[in-house]
Amino acid sequence: MIKFVIMVNQQGQTRLSKYYEPVELSKRAALEAVAVRCCLSRGKHQCSFVEYKDFKLVYRQYAALYVVVGVSDSENELSIYELIQNFVEVLDKYFSRVSELDIMFNLDSVHIILDEMIQNGHIVETNKSRILAPLTAIDKMADG
Amino acid sequence: MSDVVEKTLTALPSLLSLDSQPGSAKLSSNSKLGNLIRGITELTSKHEEEKLIQRELLLIKEQVSSPNTTMRQMKELMVRAIYCEMLGYGVSFSYIHAIKLAQQGNVLEKRVGYLAVSLFLNEGHELLLLLVNTVLKDLQSTNLIEVCMALTVVSQMFPKDMIPAILPLVEEKLNHPKEIIRRKAVLALYKFYLIAPNQVQHIHNKFRKALCDKDPGVMSASLHIYLQLIQENPEGYKDLAPSFVTILKQVVGGKLPMDFNYHSVPAPWLQIHLLRILSLLGKNDQSTSEIMYEILDESLRRAEMNHNITYAILYECVKCIYTIHPKSDLLEKAAKCMGNFVLSPKINLKYLGLKALTYVVQQDPKLALQHQMTIIECLDHPDLIIKRETLELLFRITNDQNVTVIVEKMLDFLRISEDDHTTIDLVGKVAELAEKYFRTYAPDNEWFIDTMNTVFSLGGDLLQPDIPNSFLKLLSEGFDSVEEDKKLRLFAVNSYISLLQGDSSKLPQRFLQVICWVLGEYSHLREDLEPGVVVRLLAKLLDMKSSSSETKCWVLMAMTKLCPGGAALALVHDVSETYSSSLDTMLRQRAQELQILSQDSELQAKVLPRSASMEPVEVDSSLSFLDGFVSEALAAGAAPYKPPHQRQEELSRSKALNLEPYGLSLPISISSCSITDRQSPTLLSISSGLSGDSTDFSHKGSSTALKLDGVKRLWGRDGYLAQKEQTEEAPRIEAASAVRSADQLGDNNASNSQTPNPTPSPECDQEKQQLASSLFVGLASQSFLHQMGKSDPTSQRFRRKTKASGSAEQITDPLVSPSDGSDNLLYKSLLDSLDLDVSPPEQTAGLVAPNGSCDAEEEPADADVKEIETPPVRDERVTAEASPHDDPDGSKDPSLASHLPAELSALSHSKVTLLFSKQNLDVSACHVQKEDSVVLVVFISNCSDSFLQQIRLQVDSEELEVSCVSDCPSEELKSHSVAVCQYFLTVKRPSVHFDLSATVSWQPPAGLPLTTQFSYRLPLATFVRALKLSTEEYGAMWLAFSHDTKQNLTLIHDGWDPLAATLDVLKRKLQLHVVEIIGVEAIVACCLQQDQPCLMHCRMHAGMLAVWLRSPVPDLPDCLLYCCQRALQEL
C-alpha cells in the first residue's frame, strides 16, 4: 500500500506531493523534510529503501530531484522502486525530456498523470500510452 | 542496477538543474503562475518563503472571490492555490471555488477543478456533497473525457452516503464500449467497496464479468477488488483460482499487447498482483495450490532477465511458493533464487533477499543455515538498513542456543541506532527474547539481569510500558525453586547497588523506578547490606535535578519499605520532612506515609510484610468493612460519592496523566485517590497498602504476584504470564533435548554456543565462522526453533488469561484506618460505589433450543424412506458462493426474497445466496437480523416440472445453537415452488465466523434419493447488538467481567477527530454502542443476544487506539477484537 508520493529537490523544496492516507497539513512539511534528509544522507551505494517510523521510504534520485514514495511494510519495495522509474519515464514521454521546471510549471498535468497511475494507494495503471491517453485528449480539446 | 536502467537514467539529463533547459524559457513568461514559480525558485530562506506565500495567498483570495474572474483565470488560481498548500499553507478559502471550477469550467478547467478538490479535501469533508451533482451531470455527459474525469474523481473520493445516487450510472458504465470507461467504472466500484462494502454487495457478479473482460486493463482493475475480497474471505473465491492461473499464464507468456511491457517484461505489476492473489488462495489448501505449481515454476524460469523488475516479480513468486501448500522441487528452486538475491552485490536486491529470507525462515528455519555466511556479512554491513533487516531475520530464528549471541547483536545495534521507532521496536524484541529464553535457557541470572539493564538504559523512557512491568512481575513471581529466585533477586540487588554507586544521573527515569522497587523489596536479601546504605543511595536520587517527581515517589516508597535504624533514620526523617511540604500532592502523600511508618516499626511490619509477594492477598472488592464508616460519614454531612467516570473527566481536564480508567484495582483506587486528593486515582500504592494488608495487593482475586501495586499505576496492568508460558515451554524443551541426545549432529554447534561471544581471532574468517556457528546453532532441527515475532501474536493475549476471574473475596485483615482529616470525603464516597461495584454481571444462560434438525426429518410418516445416497454426489461440498460467469444468480434474489416470511420481510436481510443447484433443486439462504436474534432462512426451490418428494433439511453448527422455527413443507414440493425453512440461531460459543453445515436430501420423481451437503457462513458481527448502558452501569459491569484482552488498533485518521471517526466505523459496522467519549478515551458496549455482554474501553495513545475488551464469556473479547480489526482494515 502506497502512503504518499513526493518529489523534492536537493534543497529540500517540495515540488510535488500526493498523499493517499490523510495527513494533516501541518505534519506534511515535517514529513517531507525528514524524507529528504533521509535520502540526502544516504550514499550511492546504500540501499534505496529506508525505514521511517512504521513504514518505509523508497526513493530514487534523478539529478537534483528525488522521488520518494512512502509504502507500508508489506509492499514489495523493488516494484515500487521501478514504479518510480516508470512514472518518470511517463513524464519524460509527455514533456519530451522532462525537467524540474516542467514539473513546476505543469503541476496540474503531473498530478493528472499520477492520478492515472496510483489511486487509493494502489497501482492502477502502468501502461504508458494508457496513462497519458486522458491527458492528451484534454490537451487536444483545449488546443482545438 | 541493470544497464538498461542505467541508460534510461542518463537519458534523462534534462532533470539536471534549473538552467540550460527548455523549461527555463517559461520563466520569462509574465503569467502570475510564472511569477510565483520564479519567486519560489529564488527563495533562500524559510522566512522569505513565508512572506512570499502570504502575499500570494492574499492575491489569490482577492481574485477568487471577484465576480469578474473568468474560469480560465480561476484555473490558474487553483494551480497557484495547490502550490501554496503543497508548501504547507492552508488555502481553505479556495475549496469552494475548486468545486465551482469543476462545475462550470470547460474540459481542462474542469479537470483542474476536480484535481484541486481531490488534493484539498479529505474523504468525509462536507463540501464533497456539493460535488455530487457535478459528478452526476458529468457521468451522463456525452463527452467521454468528462465521463472519464468524473469516474476518476469518484474512485478517489466520494461521500459514501451518496453512493446510491450514482451507483446505477457507474454500473451502466461497466458495459461501455470504451475500455477506459469500463476500467474506470471498475475502479470506482472498487472505491465503493472500500468505503461501503454493503452498498455493492449485489453486484459481485459484475465484478466477475469485469474479470473476464476482453481488455486486459479492465481485467487488471478488477483484480483490486478481488485481492480485497479474497483477503477477507479466501474460501469464497477458490473457484476463481484456475481463472487467475490462466490469466497469469497469458501474461507471463507474453500474450498482452506490447505496450503493457515495461523494459520488455510483460505487465510486471500485474504479475505481482496476481501472485499475491494466488498466494492468498493457495494458503493451507493443497488442491488449489496444485493448480498453481506449473505457472509458478514457469514464472521462476521466465524471470531470468537481469533487471530490477524481474527481481521484484521473483520476490513475489518466492513468497507465494512459501505461502501455499509446499512442493519440494519448487521450494528448492525458490530457495536457490533467494540465494541469488542475498548474494547479489546490488544492495537493493540484498535487502529484498533478506526480507524474503525473513519471511521464509518462518516456514523453514534451515534455509537460514544455507545462507549463514551471507547473513553474518550483512550483520556487519555498513548500511544500517541492511543490518536492521538482518536482525529482524535473526529474531525469527532465535532458539535457546543462539539467543545470547542474537541478543548481543541486537543490543549492539541499539547502541548505534538513533531512530526512536527502531529503538522502541528492538528494545521490545530484546526484552521479549530475554524473558522468553530466561526460562528455557539454563537460567543465567547474570545474563538476564545484564540484558534487562541494557534494555532499560537504552530504551530510556521510550520503552513500552509493559516491559518494566513484566520484568518486575517475573522477579516477584519467580520460578519453582525458592533458592533460584533468591539468587536472581540478590543478583539484581547487587547489580543495582553498584549502578547507584556509580553515576546514576544518566539512567532513565523508568529504570530508576525499577531499581527503587527492587531495592525496596529485596535489598534485605543481602545480609551484609545495611538498610541505611541503601537509603543513602536512594536519597542521592532525590537530590538529582533530573529525577521526576514520579521517580521521587518511588524512592520514598522504597524507603518506606526499608525501615532503617540509626543514622539513616535521621536521614529518612529529614527526607520526609522536606517532602511533606512538597507542592506535589503525591510526593506529600508518600512523605507522610514514610514519616508515620518509619516511626512505628510494628505498624510498618504489619503493613509491609517482607517476602509476601507470593502470598495471595484476599481483597474485599466491595469494601464492605467500610460500610459503617461510610454511613457515619454521610450522616455527618460528607459529600456523596462521585462515580469514577465523572471524576475521570475532571482528571482528564486537569493534566495529561497516563492513566487507565477502569483499573482492575478500581475499588481500592477510589479510596486511595480520595485520601490524597482528586488528582490521580492511579497513584495509590501505599495508601492501598494501608487498606489492604500488605504492599502486595493486586486486582481482585488475583492469585499471582501482588507486589505490583506501584508498578501497576505506572505501567498499566498488563500481566506477564509466567505459568502459562512455562507450561507451553516445557514440552518443547523435552523435545529439544530428545533430539539433542538422539542426534549428535548438533554437538559441535552446541559446544560453540557455550562460548557464545566469539573471541577475537587473528583470522577474520574464522571469527565469522564462529559467529555463524553460534548464531545458527540449533536450526538444523525444527524442534529447536521457537518462532518469535509476528507469527506469534497470541502470546501477549494469553498472558492475561491466567488471572483468576474475579469473584467474591473477603478481606481477612482489619485495616489501619488512615488518620488524615480529609478521609471523610473518601469514605462517604465509598458508600455509593458499593452499590455499583457489587452488582453482579448479568449472565443468564442462553436460550436452550432443541438442537438442530428440522421437524420434517423426525416425521415418522415416511417410515419406508431409505437414505440412499448416490455415490457420485455423496461427499460433494458446496460453499456459499456462486460460480464465475453465473450471471442469472443475481436475478434470483428478488424473487426468493419475496418468499421471506411476513414477519421477517420488514427486517433487513443479507443477500440471498445460492448455495447449490442440482438436479432441478436450488437451495439458497440468507440470514435476517432481528433485534434480539438471528434467523437463518433457507429457500428450497424446485425448478423442475415435476414434484420433488421427501425433502429433508438438517442444519448443524458447532458454535451455534440451531433451533427450527418453521420447518419446510417437506413432504413434497410442487414444481416451480419454493419451500422456506427458518432456523433460530443463538451463539453457543463465540467465534470469528460461524459455519453452519447443512445436509439436504430429496427424492426426485425418477431415480434414487439424493443427498448434498453445503455450508453457510455467518460473521460474528451478525450477532452483535448494541448494548445500551449508562456510564455507571458500565463501570459496574466492567469490574465484574473476567475475560479480557487488550490490543492496539489502527486509528482512522479522517482529518477530524480520529477517535470519533474510528468509533463511528465500529458503531456502523459492528453496531457497537458508544456509551461515552471522554477526551481521548471512550467506552463502548455491545452484546451477543442480550445475555452475553462485552465491554470495550478505547484510548488514543501514540497514534494508536489501545482497546481493552472484557466480557464474562470466554473468547468473546478475542473474537470481537478480531472483528474490530477487520472492520477498521476494511476501510
Tab-separated table of N, CA and C in Angstrom, chain A residues 38-115:
chain	number	residue	atom	x	y	z
A	38	CYS	N	16.543	12.013	4.987
A	38	CYS	CA	16.855	10.585	4.895
A	38	CYS	C	17.593	10.283	3.593
A	39	CYS	N	17.042	10.790	2.503
A	39	CYS	CA	17.587	10.450	1.194
A	39	CYS	C	18.938	11.119	0.972
A	40	LEU	N	19.031	12.361	1.377
A	40	LEU	CA	20.276	13.085	1.142
A	40	LEU	C	21.429	12.463	1.910
A	41	SER	N	21.096	11.934	3.094
A	41	SER	CA	22.173	11.423	3.938
A	41	SER	C	22.702	10.098	3.423
A	42	ARG	N	22.064	9.531	2.437
A	42	ARG	CA	22.479	8.200	2.007
A	42	ARG	C	23.322	8.248	0.745
A	43	GLY	N	24.313	7.416	0.749
A	43	GLY	CA	25.254	7.407	-0.369
A	43	GLY	C	24.729	6.602	-1.529
A	44	LYS	N	25.478	6.631	-2.591
A	44	LYS	CA	25.062	5.962	-3.809
A	44	LYS	C	25.020	4.448	-3.651
A	45	HIS	N	25.880	3.962	-2.751
A	45	HIS	CA	25.966	2.507	-2.630
A	45	HIS	C	25.128	1.979	-1.480
A	46	GLN	N	24.296	2.844	-0.968
A	46	GLN	CA	23.416	2.361	0.084
A	46	GLN	C	22.060	2.006	-0.509
A	47	CYS	N	21.347	1.273	0.282
A	47	CYS	CA	20.073	0.744	-0.139
A	47	CYS	C	19.056	1.870	-0.399
A	48	SER	N	18.224	1.706	-1.393
A	48	SER	CA	17.257	2.759	-1.741
A	48	SER	C	15.992	2.701	-0.906
A	49	PHE	N	15.997	1.838	0.089
A	49	PHE	CA	14.819	1.720	0.941
A	49	PHE	C	15.212	2.103	2.357
A	50	VAL	N	14.436	2.982	2.944
A	50	VAL	CA	14.753	3.448	4.288
A	50	VAL	C	13.563	3.210	5.185
A	51	GLU	N	13.834	2.753	6.389
A	51	GLU	CA	12.733	2.620	7.331
A	51	GLU	C	12.447	3.958	7.946
A	52	TYR	N	11.180	4.278	8.046
A	52	TYR	CA	10.832	5.519	8.707
A	52	TYR	C	9.547	5.277	9.489
A	53	LYS	N	9.647	5.434	10.782
A	53	LYS	CA	8.517	5.111	11.660
A	53	LYS	C	8.009	3.715	11.315
A	54	ASP	N	6.713	3.586	11.138
A	54	ASP	CA	6.230	2.230	10.885
A	54	ASP	C	6.055	1.953	9.400
A	55	PHE	N	6.631	2.782	8.563
A	55	PHE	CA	6.572	2.457	7.152
A	55	PHE	C	7.937	2.632	6.499
A	56	LYS	N	7.981	2.429	5.198
A	56	LYS	CA	9.275	2.501	4.526
A	56	LYS	C	9.256	3.570	3.462
A	57	LEU	N	10.394	4.161	3.235
A	57	LEU	CA	10.533	5.113	2.148
A	57	LEU	C	11.323	4.441	1.035
A	58	VAL	N	10.803	4.534	-0.161
A	58	VAL	CA	11.540	4.059	-1.324
A	58	VAL	C	11.866	5.305	-2.134
A	59	TYR	N	13.133	5.517	-2.417
A	59	TYR	CA	13.449	6.754	-3.109
A	59	TYR	C	14.329	6.490	-4.316
A	60	ARG	N	14.315	7.429	-5.220
A	60	ARG	CA	15.141	7.316	-6.408
A	60	ARG	C	15.534	8.720	-6.809
A	61	GLN	N	16.782	8.875	-7.169
A	61	GLN	CA	17.283	10.214	-7.462
A	61	GLN	C	17.407	10.423	-8.966
A	62	TYR	N	16.927	11.556	-9.409
A	62	TYR	CA	17.114	11.958	-10.804
A	62	TYR	C	17.760	13.330	-10.788
A	63	ALA	N	19.028	13.370	-11.064
A	63	ALA	CA	19.779	14.614	-10.969
A	63	ALA	C	19.513	15.242	-9.604
A	64	ALA	N	18.994	16.453	-9.600
A	64	ALA	CA	18.834	17.127	-8.315
A	64	ALA	C	17.494	16.804	-7.662
A	65	LEU	N	16.724	15.983	-8.327
A	65	LEU	CA	15.367	15.740	-7.839
A	65	LEU	C	15.228	14.324	-7.279
A	66	TYR	N	14.584	14.245	-6.137
A	66	TYR	CA	14.303	12.932	-5.562
A	66	TYR	C	12.817	12.637	-5.670
A	67	VAL	N	12.517	11.421	-6.048
A	67	VAL	CA	11.141	10.971	-5.943
A	67	VAL	C	11.107	10.014	-4.758
A	68	VAL	N	10.265	10.301	-3.785
A	68	VAL	CA	10.200	9.486	-2.578
A	68	VAL	C	8.779	8.936	-2.433
A	69	VAL	N	8.697	7.648	-2.232
A	69	VAL	CA	7.386	7.027	-2.063
A	69	VAL	C	7.348	6.348	-0.697
A	70	GLY	N	6.335	6.666	0.073
A	70	GLY	CA	6.153	6.010	1.367
A	70	GLY	C	5.256	4.797	1.191
A	71	VAL	N	5.719	3.637	1.657
A	71	VAL	CA	4.910	2.423	1.487
A	71	VAL	C	4.800	1.680	2.809
A	72	SER	N	3.777	0.869	2.915
A	72	SER	CA	3.638	0.048	4.111
A	72	SER	C	4.634	-1.100	4.041
A	73	ASP	N	4.830	-1.730	5.176
A	73	ASP	CA	5.867	-2.749	5.286
A	73	ASP	C	5.617	-3.937	4.367
A	74	SER	N	4.364	-4.196	4.072
A	74	SER	CA	4.047	-5.389	3.286
A	74	SER	C	4.306	-5.182	1.791
A	75	GLU	N	4.622	-3.985	1.399
A	75	GLU	CA	4.785	-3.702	-0.028
A	75	GLU	C	6.108	-4.260	-0.550
A	76	ASN	N	6.115	-4.563	-1.800
A	76	ASN	CA	7.308	-5.048	-2.480
A	76	ASN	C	8.137	-3.819	-2.896
A	77	GLU	N	9.190	-3.539	-2.156
A	77	GLU	CA	9.921	-2.283	-2.336
A	77	GLU	C	10.488	-2.138	-3.745
A	78	LEU	N	10.983	-3.239	-4.263
A	78	LEU	CA	11.631	-3.156	-5.563
A	78	LEU	C	10.630	-2.809	-6.668
A	79	SER	N	9.405	-3.300	-6.510
A	79	SER	CA	8.418	-2.977	-7.540
A	79	SER	C	8.050	-1.497	-7.469
A	80	ILE	N	8.093	-0.938	-6.276
A	80	ILE	CA	7.815	0.487	-6.123
A	80	ILE	C	8.975	1.305	-6.704
A	81	TYR	N	10.171	0.801	-6.475
A	81	TYR	CA	11.368	1.451	-6.995
A	81	TYR	C	11.271	1.567	-8.512
A	82	GLU	N	10.795	0.493	-9.130
A	82	GLU	CA	10.632	0.512	-10.584
A	82	GLU	C	9.418	1.323	-11.010
A	83	LEU	N	8.428	1.386	-10.126
A	83	LEU	CA	7.257	2.210	-10.434
A	83	LEU	C	7.678	3.673	-10.566
A	84	ILE	N	8.593	4.082	-9.718
A	84	ILE	CA	9.094	5.464	-9.784
A	84	ILE	C	9.718	5.701	-11.159
A	85	GLN	N	10.522	4.733	-11.563
A	85	GLN	CA	11.151	4.856	-12.880
A	85	GLN	C	10.092	4.955	-13.977
A	86	ASN	N	9.082	4.131	-13.854
A	86	ASN	CA	8.011	4.151	-14.848
A	86	ASN	C	7.336	5.522	-14.873
A	87	PHE	N	7.074	6.065	-13.703
A	87	PHE	CA	6.450	7.379	-13.574
A	87	PHE	C	7.314	8.437	-14.270
A	88	VAL	N	8.600	8.394	-14.005
A	88	VAL	CA	9.493	9.386	-14.608
A	88	VAL	C	9.556	9.180	-16.123
A	89	GLU	N	9.524	7.932	-16.545
A	89	GLU	CA	9.534	7.685	-17.989
A	89	GLU	C	8.270	8.234	-18.648
A	90	VAL	N	7.147	8.099	-17.948
A	90	VAL	CA	5.901	8.642	-18.489
A	90	VAL	C	6.003	10.166	-18.590
A	91	LEU	N	6.526	10.785	-17.529
A	91	LEU	CA	6.696	12.245	-17.555
A	91	LEU	C	7.609	12.642	-18.708
A	92	ASP	N	8.648	11.851	-18.888
A	92	ASP	CA	9.614	12.144	-19.935
A	92	ASP	C	8.968	12.063	-21.308
A	93	LYS	N	8.071	11.099	-21.440
A	93	LYS	CA	7.384	10.930	-22.703
A	93	LYS	C	6.445	12.108	-22.943
A	94	TYR	N	5.755	12.525	-21.917
A	94	TYR	CA	4.778	13.597	-22.064
A	94	TYR	C	5.460	14.937	-22.319
A	95	PHE	N	6.471	15.227	-21.539
A	95	PHE	CA	7.131	16.536	-21.671
A	95	PHE	C	8.268	16.497	-22.679
A	96	SER	N	8.508	15.379	-23.268
A	96	SER	CA	9.703	15.091	-24.046
A	96	SER	C	10.943	15.729	-23.420
A	97	ARG	N	11.605	14.940	-22.655
A	97	ARG	CA	12.736	15.306	-21.802
A	97	ARG	C	12.288	16.236	-20.682
A	98	VAL	N	11.846	15.595	-19.663
A	98	VAL	CA	11.265	16.344	-18.549
A	98	VAL	C	12.353	17.010	-17.705
A	99	SER	N	12.017	18.163	-17.167
A	99	SER	CA	12.937	18.848	-16.262
A	99	SER	C	12.179	19.269	-15.017
A	100	GLU	N	12.918	19.679	-14.029
A	100	GLU	CA	12.291	20.108	-12.781
A	100	GLU	C	11.308	21.247	-13.058
A	101	LEU	N	11.694	22.127	-13.964
A	101	LEU	CA	10.817	23.261	-14.257
A	101	LEU	C	9.531	22.821	-14.938
A	102	ASP	N	9.635	21.805	-15.798
A	102	ASP	CA	8.415	21.272	-16.419
A	102	ASP	C	7.431	20.863	-15.343
A	103	ILE	N	7.986	20.202	-14.348
A	103	ILE	CA	7.116	19.719	-13.278
A	103	ILE	C	6.513	20.899	-12.533
A	104	MET	N	7.326	21.926	-12.302
A	104	MET	CA	6.822	23.082	-11.574
A	104	MET	C	5.739	23.816	-12.374
A	105	PHE	N	6.004	23.988	-13.656
A	105	PHE	CA	5.052	24.764	-14.447
A	105	PHE	C	3.804	23.981	-14.809
A	106	ASN	N	3.898	22.670	-14.747
A	106	ASN	CA	2.753	21.861	-15.134
A	106	ASN	C	2.340	20.928	-14.011
A	107	LEU	N	2.319	21.512	-12.839
A	107	LEU	CA	1.976	20.726	-11.668
A	107	LEU	C	0.657	19.989	-11.864
A	108	ASP	N	-0.297	20.666	-12.480
A	108	ASP	CA	-1.607	20.039	-12.680
A	108	ASP	C	-1.495	18.801	-13.565
A	109	SER	N	-0.726	18.919	-14.657
A	109	SER	CA	-0.595	17.763	-15.555
A	109	SER	C	0.097	16.602	-14.857
A	110	VAL	N	1.129	16.929	-14.063
A	110	VAL	CA	1.845	15.862	-13.375
A	110	VAL	C	0.895	15.134	-12.421
A	111	HIS	N	0.071	15.921	-11.754
A	111	HIS	CA	-0.900	15.302	-10.850
A	111	HIS	C	-1.886	14.421	-11.618
A	112	ILE	N	-2.303	14.901	-12.774
A	112	ILE	CA	-3.260	14.124	-13.562
A	112	ILE	C	-2.625	12.794	-13.973
A	113	ILE	N	-1.365	12.849	-14.354
A	113	ILE	CA	-0.656	11.614	-14.716
A	113	ILE	C	-0.587	10.668	-13.525
A	114	LEU	N	-0.239	11.245	-12.366
A	114	LEU	CA	-0.113	10.417	-11.164
A	114	LEU	C	-1.463	9.797	-10.788
A	115	ASP	N	-2.515	10.576	-10.974
A	115	ASP	CA	-3.858	10.061	-10.669
A	115	ASP	C	-4.205	8.857	-11.530
